[in-house]
Coordinates of C-alpha atoms in Angstrom, one line a residue:
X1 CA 17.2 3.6 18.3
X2 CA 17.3 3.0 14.6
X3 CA 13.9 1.0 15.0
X4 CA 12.3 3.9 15.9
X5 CA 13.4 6.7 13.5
X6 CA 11.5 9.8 12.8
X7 CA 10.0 10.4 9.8
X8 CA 12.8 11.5 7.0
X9 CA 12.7 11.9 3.5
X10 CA 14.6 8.8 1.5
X11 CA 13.7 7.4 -1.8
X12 CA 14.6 3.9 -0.5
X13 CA 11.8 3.7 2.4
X14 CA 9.4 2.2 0.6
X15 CA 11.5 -1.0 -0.8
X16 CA 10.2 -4.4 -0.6
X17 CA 11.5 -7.5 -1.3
X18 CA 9.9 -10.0 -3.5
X19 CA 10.5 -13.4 -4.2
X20 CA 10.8 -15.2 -7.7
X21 CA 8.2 -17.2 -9.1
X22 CA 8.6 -21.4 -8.9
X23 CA 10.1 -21.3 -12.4
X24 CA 12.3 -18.6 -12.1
X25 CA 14.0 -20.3 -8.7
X26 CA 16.9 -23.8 -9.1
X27 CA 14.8 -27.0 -7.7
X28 CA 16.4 -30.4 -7.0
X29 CA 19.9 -28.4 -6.1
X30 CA 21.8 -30.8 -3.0
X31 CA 23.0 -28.3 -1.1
X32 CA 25.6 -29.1 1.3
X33 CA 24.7 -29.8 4.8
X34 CA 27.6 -28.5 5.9
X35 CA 27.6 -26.2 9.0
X36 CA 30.4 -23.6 8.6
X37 CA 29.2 -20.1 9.0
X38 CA 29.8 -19.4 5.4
X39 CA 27.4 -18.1 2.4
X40 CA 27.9 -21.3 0.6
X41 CA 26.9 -19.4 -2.6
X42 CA 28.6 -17.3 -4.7
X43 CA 26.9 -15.0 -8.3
X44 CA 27.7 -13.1 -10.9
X45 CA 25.6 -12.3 -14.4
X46 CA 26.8 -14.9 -16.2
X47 CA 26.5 -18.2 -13.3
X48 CA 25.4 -19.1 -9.4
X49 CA 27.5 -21.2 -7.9
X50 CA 26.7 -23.4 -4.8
X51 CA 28.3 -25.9 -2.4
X52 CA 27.2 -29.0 -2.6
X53 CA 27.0 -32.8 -1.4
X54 CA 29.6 -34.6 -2.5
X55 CA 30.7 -38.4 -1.4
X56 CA 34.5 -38.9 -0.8
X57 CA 35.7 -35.3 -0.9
X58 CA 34.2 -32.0 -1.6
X59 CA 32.4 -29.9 -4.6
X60 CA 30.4 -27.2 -5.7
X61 CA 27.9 -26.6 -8.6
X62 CA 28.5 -23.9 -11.6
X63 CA 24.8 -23.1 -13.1
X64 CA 24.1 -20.6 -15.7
X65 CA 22.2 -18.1 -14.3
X66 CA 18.9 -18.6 -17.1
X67 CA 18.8 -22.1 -16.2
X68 CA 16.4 -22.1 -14.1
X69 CA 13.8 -24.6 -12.5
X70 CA 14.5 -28.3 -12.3
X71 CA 18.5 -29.5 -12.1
X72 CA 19.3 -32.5 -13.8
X73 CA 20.9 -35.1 -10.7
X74 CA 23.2 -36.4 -12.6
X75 CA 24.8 -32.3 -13.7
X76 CA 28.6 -31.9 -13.5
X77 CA 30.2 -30.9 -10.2
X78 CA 33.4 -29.2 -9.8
X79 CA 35.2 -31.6 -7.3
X80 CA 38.7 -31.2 -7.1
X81 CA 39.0 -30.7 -3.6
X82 CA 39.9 -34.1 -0.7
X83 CA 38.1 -32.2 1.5
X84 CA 34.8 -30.4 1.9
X85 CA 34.3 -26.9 -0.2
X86 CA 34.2 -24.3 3.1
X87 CA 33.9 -21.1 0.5
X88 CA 33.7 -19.8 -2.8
X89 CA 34.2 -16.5 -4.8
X90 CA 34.0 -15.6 -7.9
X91 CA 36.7 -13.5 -9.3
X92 CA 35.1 -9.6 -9.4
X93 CA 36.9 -9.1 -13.1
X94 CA 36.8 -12.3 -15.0
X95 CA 33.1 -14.0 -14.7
X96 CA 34.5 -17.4 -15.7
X97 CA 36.9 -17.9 -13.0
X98 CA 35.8 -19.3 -9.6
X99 CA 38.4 -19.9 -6.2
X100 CA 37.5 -22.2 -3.5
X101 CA 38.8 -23.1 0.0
X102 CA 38.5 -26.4 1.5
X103 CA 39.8 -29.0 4.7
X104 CA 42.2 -30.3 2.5
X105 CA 44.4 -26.8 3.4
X106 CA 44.3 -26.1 -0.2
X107 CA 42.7 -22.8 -2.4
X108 CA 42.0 -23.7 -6.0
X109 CA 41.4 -21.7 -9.2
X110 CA 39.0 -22.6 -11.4
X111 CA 38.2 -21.8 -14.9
X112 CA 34.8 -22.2 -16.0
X113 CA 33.6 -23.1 -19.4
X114 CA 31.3 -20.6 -21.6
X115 CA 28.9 -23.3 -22.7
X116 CA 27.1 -25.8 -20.5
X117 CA 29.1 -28.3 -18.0
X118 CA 29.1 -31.9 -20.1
X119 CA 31.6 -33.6 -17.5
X120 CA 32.9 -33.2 -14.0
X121 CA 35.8 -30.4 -13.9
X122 CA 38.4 -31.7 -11.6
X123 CA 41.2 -30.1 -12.7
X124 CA 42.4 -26.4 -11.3
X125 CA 43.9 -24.1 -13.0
X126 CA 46.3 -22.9 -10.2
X127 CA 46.1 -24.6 -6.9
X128 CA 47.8 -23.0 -3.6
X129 CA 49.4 -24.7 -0.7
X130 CA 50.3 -23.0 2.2
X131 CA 48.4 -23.4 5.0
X132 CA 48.9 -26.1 7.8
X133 CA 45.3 -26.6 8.7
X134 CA 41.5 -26.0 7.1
X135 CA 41.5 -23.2 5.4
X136 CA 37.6 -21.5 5.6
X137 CA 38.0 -18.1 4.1
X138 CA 39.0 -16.4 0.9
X139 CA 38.7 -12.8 -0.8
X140 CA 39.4 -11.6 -4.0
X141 CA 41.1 -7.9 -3.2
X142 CA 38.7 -5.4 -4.6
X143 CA 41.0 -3.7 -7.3
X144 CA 43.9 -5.3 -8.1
X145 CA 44.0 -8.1 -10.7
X146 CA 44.9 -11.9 -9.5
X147 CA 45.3 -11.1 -5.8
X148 CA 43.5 -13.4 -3.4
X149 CA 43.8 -13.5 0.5
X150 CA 42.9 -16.8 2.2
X151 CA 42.4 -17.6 6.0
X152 CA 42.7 -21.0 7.5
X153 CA 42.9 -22.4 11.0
X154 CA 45.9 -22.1 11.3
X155 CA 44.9 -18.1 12.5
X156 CA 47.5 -17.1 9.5
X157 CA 46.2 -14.6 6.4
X158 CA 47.9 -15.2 3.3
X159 CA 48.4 -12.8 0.1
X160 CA 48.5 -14.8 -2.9
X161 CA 49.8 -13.3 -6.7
X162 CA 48.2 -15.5 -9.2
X163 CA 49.6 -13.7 -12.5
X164 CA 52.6 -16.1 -12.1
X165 CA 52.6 -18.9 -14.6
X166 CA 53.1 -21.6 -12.3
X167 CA 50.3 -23.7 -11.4
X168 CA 51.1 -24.8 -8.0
X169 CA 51.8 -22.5 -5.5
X170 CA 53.2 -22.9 -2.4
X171 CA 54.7 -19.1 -1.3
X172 CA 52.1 -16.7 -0.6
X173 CA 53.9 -13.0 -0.9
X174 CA 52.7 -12.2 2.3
X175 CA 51.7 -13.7 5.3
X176 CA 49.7 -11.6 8.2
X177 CA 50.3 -13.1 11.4
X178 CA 48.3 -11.1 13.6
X179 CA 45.5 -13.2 15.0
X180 CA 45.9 -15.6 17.9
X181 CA 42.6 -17.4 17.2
X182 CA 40.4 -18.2 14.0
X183 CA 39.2 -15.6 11.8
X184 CA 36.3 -15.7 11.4
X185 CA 35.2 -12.7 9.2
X186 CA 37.4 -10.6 6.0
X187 CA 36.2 -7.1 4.7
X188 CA 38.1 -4.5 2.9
X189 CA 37.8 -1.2 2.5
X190 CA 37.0 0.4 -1.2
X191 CA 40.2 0.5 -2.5
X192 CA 41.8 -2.2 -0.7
X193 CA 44.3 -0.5 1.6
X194 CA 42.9 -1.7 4.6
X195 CA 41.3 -5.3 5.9
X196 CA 38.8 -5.3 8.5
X197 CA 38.8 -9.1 10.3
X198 CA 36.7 -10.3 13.0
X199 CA 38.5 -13.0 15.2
X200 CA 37.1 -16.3 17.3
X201 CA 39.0 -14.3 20.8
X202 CA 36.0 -11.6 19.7
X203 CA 38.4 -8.7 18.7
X204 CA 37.6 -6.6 15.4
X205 CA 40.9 -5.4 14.1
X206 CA 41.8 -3.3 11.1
X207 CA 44.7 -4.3 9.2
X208 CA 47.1 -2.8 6.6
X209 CA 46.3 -5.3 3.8
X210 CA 50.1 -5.0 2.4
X211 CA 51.9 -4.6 4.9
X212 CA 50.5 -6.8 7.3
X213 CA 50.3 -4.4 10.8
X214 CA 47.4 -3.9 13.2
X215 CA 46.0 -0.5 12.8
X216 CA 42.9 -0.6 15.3
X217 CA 41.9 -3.2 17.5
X218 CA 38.5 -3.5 19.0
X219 CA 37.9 -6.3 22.5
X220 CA 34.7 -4.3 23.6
X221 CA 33.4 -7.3 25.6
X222 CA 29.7 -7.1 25.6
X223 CA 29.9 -7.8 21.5
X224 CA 30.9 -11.1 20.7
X225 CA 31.7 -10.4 17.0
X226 CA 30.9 -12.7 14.1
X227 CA 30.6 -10.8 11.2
X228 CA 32.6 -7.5 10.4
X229 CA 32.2 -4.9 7.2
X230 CA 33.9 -2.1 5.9
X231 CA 31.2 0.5 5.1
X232 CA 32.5 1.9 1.5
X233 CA 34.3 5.4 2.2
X234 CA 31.7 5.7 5.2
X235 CA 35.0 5.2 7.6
X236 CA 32.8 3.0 9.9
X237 CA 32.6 -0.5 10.6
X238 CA 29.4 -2.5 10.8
X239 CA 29.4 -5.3 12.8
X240 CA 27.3 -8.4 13.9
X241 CA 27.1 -11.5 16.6
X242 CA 25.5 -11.9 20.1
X243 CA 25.6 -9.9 23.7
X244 CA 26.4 -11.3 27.2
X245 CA 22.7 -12.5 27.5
X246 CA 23.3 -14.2 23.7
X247 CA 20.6 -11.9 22.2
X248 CA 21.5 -11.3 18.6
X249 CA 23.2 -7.9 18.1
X250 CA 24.5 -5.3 15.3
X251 CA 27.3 -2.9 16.2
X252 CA 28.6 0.4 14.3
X253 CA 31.8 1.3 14.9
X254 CA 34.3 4.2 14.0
X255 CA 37.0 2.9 12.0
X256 CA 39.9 4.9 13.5
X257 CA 38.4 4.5 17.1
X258 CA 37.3 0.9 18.3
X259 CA 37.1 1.3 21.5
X260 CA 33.4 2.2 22.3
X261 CA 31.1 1.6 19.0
X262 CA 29.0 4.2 17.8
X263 CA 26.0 2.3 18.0
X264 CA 24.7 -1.1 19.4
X265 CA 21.4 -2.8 19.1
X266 CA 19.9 -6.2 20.1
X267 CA 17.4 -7.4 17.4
X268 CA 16.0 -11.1 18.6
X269 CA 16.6 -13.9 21.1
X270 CA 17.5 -16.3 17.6
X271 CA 20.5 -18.3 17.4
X272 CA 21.4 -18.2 14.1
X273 CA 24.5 -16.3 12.5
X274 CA 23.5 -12.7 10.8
X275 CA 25.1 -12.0 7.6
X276 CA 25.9 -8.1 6.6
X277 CA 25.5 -7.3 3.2
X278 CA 26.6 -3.5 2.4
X279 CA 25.5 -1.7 -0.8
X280 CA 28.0 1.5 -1.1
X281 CA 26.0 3.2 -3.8
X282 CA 22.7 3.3 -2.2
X283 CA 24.2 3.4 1.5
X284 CA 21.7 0.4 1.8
X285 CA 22.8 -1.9 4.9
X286 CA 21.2 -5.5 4.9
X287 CA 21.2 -8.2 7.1
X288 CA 20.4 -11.5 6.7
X289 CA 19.8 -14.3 9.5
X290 CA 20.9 -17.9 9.1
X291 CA 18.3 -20.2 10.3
X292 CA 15.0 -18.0 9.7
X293 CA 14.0 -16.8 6.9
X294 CA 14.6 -12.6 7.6
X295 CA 16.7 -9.6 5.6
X296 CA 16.5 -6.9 7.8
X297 CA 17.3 -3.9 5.6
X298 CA 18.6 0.1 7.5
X299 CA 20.0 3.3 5.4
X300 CA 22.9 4.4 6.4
X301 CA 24.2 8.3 6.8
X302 CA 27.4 9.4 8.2
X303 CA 25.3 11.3 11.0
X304 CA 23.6 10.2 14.1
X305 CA 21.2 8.4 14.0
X306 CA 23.8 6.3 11.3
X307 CA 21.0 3.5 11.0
X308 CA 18.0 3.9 9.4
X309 CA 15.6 0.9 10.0
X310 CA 13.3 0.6 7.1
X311 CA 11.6 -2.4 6.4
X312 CA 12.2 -6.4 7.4
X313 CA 11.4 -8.9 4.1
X314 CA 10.1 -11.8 6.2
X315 CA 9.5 -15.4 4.8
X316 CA 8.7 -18.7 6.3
X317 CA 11.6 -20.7 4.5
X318 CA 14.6 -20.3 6.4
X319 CA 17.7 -20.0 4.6
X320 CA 21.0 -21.9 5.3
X321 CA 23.2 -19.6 2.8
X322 CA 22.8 -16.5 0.8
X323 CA 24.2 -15.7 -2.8
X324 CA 24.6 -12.2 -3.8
X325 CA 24.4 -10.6 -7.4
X326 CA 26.6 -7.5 -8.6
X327 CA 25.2 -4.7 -9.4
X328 CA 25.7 -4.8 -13.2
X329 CA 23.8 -8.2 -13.1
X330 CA 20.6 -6.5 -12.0
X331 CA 17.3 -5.4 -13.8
X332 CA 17.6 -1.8 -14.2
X333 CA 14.5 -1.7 -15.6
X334 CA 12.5 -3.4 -13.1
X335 CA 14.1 -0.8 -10.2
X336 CA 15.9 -3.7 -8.7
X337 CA 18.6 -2.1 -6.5
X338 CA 19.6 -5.5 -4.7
X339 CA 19.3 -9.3 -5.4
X340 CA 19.5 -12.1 -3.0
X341 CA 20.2 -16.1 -3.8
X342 CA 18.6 -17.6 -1.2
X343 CA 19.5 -21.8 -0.1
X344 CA 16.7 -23.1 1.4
X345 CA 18.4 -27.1 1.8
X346 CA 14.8 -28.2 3.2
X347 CA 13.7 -28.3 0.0
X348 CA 17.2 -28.1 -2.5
X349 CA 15.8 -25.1 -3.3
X350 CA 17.5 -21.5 -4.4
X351 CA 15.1 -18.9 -4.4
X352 CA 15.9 -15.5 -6.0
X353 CA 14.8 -12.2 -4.0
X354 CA 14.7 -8.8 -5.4
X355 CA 15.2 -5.5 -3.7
X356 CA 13.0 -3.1 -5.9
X357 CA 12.1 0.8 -5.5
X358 CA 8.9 1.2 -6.4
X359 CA 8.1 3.7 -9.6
X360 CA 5.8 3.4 -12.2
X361 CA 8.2 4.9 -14.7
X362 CA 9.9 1.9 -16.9
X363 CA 12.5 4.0 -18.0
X364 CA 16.3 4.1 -16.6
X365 CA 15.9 5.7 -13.4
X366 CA 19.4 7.4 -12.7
X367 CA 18.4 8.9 -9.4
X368 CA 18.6 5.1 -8.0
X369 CA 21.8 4.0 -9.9
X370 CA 24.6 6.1 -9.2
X371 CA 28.1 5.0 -11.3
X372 CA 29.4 1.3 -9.7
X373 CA 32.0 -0.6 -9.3
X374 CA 33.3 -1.9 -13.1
X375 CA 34.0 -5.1 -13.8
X376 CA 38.0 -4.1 -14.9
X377 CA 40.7 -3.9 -12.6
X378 CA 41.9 -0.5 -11.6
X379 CA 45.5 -1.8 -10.8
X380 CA 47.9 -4.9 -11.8
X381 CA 48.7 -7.6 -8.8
X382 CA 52.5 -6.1 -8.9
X383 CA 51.6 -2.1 -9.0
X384 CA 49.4 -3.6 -6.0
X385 CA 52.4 -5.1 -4.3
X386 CA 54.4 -2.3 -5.3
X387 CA 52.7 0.0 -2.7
X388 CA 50.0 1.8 -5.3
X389 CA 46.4 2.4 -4.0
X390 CA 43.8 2.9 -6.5
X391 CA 39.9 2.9 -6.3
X392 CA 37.4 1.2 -8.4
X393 CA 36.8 1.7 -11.9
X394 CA 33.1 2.9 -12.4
X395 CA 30.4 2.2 -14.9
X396 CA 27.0 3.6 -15.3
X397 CA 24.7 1.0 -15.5
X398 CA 22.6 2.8 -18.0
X399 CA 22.4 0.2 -20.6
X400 CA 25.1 1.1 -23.4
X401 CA 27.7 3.0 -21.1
X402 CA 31.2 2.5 -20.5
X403 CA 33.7 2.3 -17.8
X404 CA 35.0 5.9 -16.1
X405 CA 38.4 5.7 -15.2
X406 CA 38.9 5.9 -11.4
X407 CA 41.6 8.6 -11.3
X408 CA 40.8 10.5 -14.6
X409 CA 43.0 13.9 -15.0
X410 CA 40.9 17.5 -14.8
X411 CA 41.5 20.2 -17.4
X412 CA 41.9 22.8 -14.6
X413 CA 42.2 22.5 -11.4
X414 CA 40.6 25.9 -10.4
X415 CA 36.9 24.9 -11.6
X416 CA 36.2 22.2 -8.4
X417 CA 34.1 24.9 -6.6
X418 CA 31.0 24.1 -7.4
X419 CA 31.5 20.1 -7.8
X420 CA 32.9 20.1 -4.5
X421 CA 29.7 22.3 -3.1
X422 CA 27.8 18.8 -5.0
X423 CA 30.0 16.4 -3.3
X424 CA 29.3 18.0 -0.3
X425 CA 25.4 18.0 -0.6
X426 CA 24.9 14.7 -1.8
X427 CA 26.7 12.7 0.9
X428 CA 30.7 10.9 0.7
X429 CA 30.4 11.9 -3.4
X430 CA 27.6 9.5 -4.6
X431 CA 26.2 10.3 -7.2
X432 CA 22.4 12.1 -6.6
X433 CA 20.0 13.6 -8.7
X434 CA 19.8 17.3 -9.6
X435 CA 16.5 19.2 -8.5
X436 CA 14.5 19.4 -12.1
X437 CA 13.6 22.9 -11.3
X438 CA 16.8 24.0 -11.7
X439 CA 17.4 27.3 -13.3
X440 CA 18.9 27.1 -17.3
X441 CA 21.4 29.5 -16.5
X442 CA 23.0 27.6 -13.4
X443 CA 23.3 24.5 -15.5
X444 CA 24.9 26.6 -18.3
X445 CA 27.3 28.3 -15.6
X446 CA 27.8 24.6 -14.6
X447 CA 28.7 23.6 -18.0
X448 CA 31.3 26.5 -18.3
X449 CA 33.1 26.1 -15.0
X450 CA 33.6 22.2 -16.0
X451 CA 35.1 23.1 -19.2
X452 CA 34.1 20.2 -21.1
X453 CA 34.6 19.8 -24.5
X454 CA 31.2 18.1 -26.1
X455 CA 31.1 16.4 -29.6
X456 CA 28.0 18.7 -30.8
X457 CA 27.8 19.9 -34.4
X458 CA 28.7 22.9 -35.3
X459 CA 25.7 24.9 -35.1
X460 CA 25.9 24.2 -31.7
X461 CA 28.9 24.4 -30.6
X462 CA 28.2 28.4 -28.8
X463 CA 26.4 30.0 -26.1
X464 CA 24.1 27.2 -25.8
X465 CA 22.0 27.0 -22.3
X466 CA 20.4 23.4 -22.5
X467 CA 20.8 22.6 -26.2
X468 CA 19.5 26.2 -27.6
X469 CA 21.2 29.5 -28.4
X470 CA 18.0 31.5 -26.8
X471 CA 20.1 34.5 -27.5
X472 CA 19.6 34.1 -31.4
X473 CA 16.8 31.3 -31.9
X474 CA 13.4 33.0 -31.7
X475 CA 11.0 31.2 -29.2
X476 CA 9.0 28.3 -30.4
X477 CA 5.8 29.0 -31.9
X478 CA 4.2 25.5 -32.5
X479 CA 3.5 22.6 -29.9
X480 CA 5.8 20.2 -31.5
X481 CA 9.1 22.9 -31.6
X482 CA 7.8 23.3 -27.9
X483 CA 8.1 19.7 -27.6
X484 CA 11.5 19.6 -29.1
X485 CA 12.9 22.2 -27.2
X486 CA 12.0 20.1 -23.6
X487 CA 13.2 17.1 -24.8
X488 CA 16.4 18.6 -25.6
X489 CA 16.4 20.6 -22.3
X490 CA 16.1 17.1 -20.8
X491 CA 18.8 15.5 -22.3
X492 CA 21.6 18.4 -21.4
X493 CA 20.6 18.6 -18.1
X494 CA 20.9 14.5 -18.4
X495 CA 24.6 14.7 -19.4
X496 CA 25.5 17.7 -16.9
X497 CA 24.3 15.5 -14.5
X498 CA 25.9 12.9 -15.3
X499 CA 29.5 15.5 -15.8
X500 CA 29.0 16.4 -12.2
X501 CA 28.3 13.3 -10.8
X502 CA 31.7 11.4 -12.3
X503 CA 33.6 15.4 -10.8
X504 CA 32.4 14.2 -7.5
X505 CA 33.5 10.3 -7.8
X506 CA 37.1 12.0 -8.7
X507 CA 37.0 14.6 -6.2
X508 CA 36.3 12.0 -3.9
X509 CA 38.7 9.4 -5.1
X510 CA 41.9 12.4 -5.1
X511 CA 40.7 13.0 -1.9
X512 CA 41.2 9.4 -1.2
X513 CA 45.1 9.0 -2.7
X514 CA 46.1 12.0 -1.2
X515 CA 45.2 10.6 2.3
X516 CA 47.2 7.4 1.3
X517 CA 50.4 9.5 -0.3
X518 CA 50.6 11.5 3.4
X519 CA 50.1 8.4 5.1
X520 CA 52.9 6.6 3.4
X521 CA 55.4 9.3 3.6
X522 CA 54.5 10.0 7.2
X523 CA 53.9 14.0 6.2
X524 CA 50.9 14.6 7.4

């Protein structure tokens, strides 16, 4: 059992979590006292936003992130809705627009103001109507721009376009009927093709997202399911809820097979719902439990075992909900690879909690960071529509860095020998550090086979093997040219690095499209 792994080598065994000081946390926050099975809290760099109390309808609060400690009572809401707030998202490209669900049936888009909140905002910018009951769920889809799926009680998924310019809708573009009970959970897969859903009759299914048609279906009856994931390009589904004897229980399942899951675990005897939280560049799994105060956090591989347990965070303040920050919102230079929002309502508290590596080094540590999920849209809403499936656009989050185009073109096709032999080592094409040892001459026939054309100035534009001609420069006789030289060995073995790792993501990501082009023309 994944409790009980061997001893292996991982640079994330020894993370811990740690809590933010008393003036780094929100006091004096009314957090609802709602009790749907929702995170109630939603973050991005910019603000946290959290369901809250609210008499004669429902709301939720928009705080700037740096505004921290005491909340003034009397700080705007956001209270549009008749009904209470059931969820929250913010949209993953625009960091000032907010959607919400409600029990009034209705989804609303908000935009947010850059400066602080002076008044109540209680006007949407679009609102949709479509549902006939409560509608508890939304998602934003993961690539496409202004495409929003929401679930209500009425067991019907609906596909919403919001680059229209009305501001009322009441046609979705897509309704997937394919649930005869609540829906409980909504996960997609990395570039949005599929939706995973976990259902109130306990089935898992796995959906086309555009189309609308069940896939995979899971009723494995000793799981009733609460909570489903996609696991990045992993092609397995992670799972959580109870067993027969109502012990609480994680499941991992294979994505094209749901019959039998690949692994099943009982953790506790607790009651409380367990939230999955997936990090796809640090195959990081964590789980959080509703009603203690626990994050549970595994590794994951694509072999057996598939769960590596590696530490618990433990606190004594349970948490009702549990906010999550994107990864470009995190302190690189602290080594925080994960960060929590946790809503503790016994004391309208929301306490931050970092996930850090420990390393005594301040600078960027790369090996930890591999290239992200941008905050740009790699496809419009129609192109979407339109039957085009894209991946992510990704973004080193070495301060200073730019966006890498998901599907970038290669200048020959013939040089993916050696990137592929990478992608192979390093796991599902993440990117992974180098070994510093190394020879000069492998990185230089690196540099060759890639065929990249560098900016460098003239006199060094030819046979260079990291940064030096060493077939014309004579050796270095002082300390400081020695010191030169290694500095500048360091930083071309920084950018080949960095050259490989981006081959891989679009190795990876061709690998990905051509899947989807056979699939859609039935060809392979």
């Amino acid at each position: 059992m994944s409790w009980h792994s061997q001893y292996r080598s991982s640079k994330f065994r020894h993370v811990y979590g740690k809590a933010a000081s008393k003036e780094k946390c929100y006091d004096c926050v009314p957090i609802t006292r709602n009790v749907h099975d929702n995170h109630f809290c939603a973050v991005n760099p910019n603000f946290i936003a959290v369901v809250t109390e609210c008499a004669g309808g429902g709301a939720f609060l928009v705080i700037p992130i740096k505004q921290t400690g005491k909340l003034d009572p009397h700080y705007p809401k956001v209270c549009g809705h008749k009904g209470s707030v059931l969820d929250i998202k913010w949209n993953p490209f625009n960091d000032f627009v907010i959607a919400s669900c409600s029990e009034d049936t209705t989804v609303k888009i908000w935009d947010i103001p850059n400066q602080l909140l002076k008044r109540n905002i209680t006007s949407p910018k679009k609102e949709l109507i479509g549902h006939a009951r409560r509608v508890g769920l939304i998602e934003w889809h993961p690539t496409a721009e202004n495409i929003i799926f929401s679930s209500g009680y009425d067991y019907k998924i609906m596909i919403w376009n919001l680059d229209v310019k009305e501001a009322v809708l009441s046609m979705p573009v897509k309704i997937l009927d394919a649930h005869e009970d609540v829906v409980l959970s909504m996960s997609f897969n990395t570039d949005g093709s599929l939706l995973a859903t976990a259902c109130r009759d306990r089935k898992i299914r796995v959906i086309d997202a555009r189309a609308g048609t069940v896939l995979q279906e899971a009723s494995y009856k000793s799981h009733r399911v609460h909570k489903v994931l996609f696991l990045g390009n992993m092609k397995k589904l992670f799972s959580t809820g109870t067993s027969r004897w109502n012990n609480r229980q994680i499941a991992l399942w294979d994505q094209n097979d749901l019959s039998v899951p690949l692994l099943e675990e009982d953790l506790d005897g607790s009651s409380g719902l367990l939230f999955p939280f997936y990090d796809p560049d640090t195959h990081m799994l964590y789980v959080v439990g509703k009603g203690d105060g626990n994050i549970r956090y595994y590794e994951v591989s694509p072999e057996k075992p598939y769960l590596n347990y590696l530490m618990e965070y433990r606190s004594h303040l349970p948490q009702k909900g549990i906010g999550m920050m994107p990864k470009r919102g995190l302190d690189v230079s602290a080594c925080e690879i994960f960060r929590f929002y946790k809503l503790i309502p016994t004391k309208n508290l929301i306490e931050p909690i970092s996930m850090i590596v420990p390393r005594r080094s301040e600078s960027y540590q790369e090996d930890i960071y591999p290239l992200t999920a941008a905050a740009h849209p790699a496809l419009t809403a129609q192109e979407w529509l339109n039957g085009v499936n894209k991946g992510p656009l990704l973004v080193s989050l070495r301060p200073g860095s730019e966006a890498v185009n998901s599907l970038p073109q290669f200048l020959e096709p013939e040089p993916l020998t050696k990137t592929t032999y990478l992608s192979q080592q390093q796991g599902w094409g993440r990117r992974m550090p180098l070994e510093d040892k190394q020879k000069p001459r492998e990185i230089e026939d690196g540099r060759k086979s890639l065929k990249v054309e560098e900016k460098l100035p003239k006199n060094e534009q030819m046979c260079l093997s990291n940064g030096f001609d060493i077939f014309e420069r004579p050796p270095p006789k002082t300390e400081n040219e020695l010191l030169q030289m290694f500095y500048r060995q360091q930083e071309e073995i920084r950018r080949l690095r960095e050259l490989v790792n981006q081959r891989d993501v679009q190795i990876k990501q061709l690998e990905l499209d051509l899947r989807n082009l056979c699939t859609d023309t039935g060809s392979c």
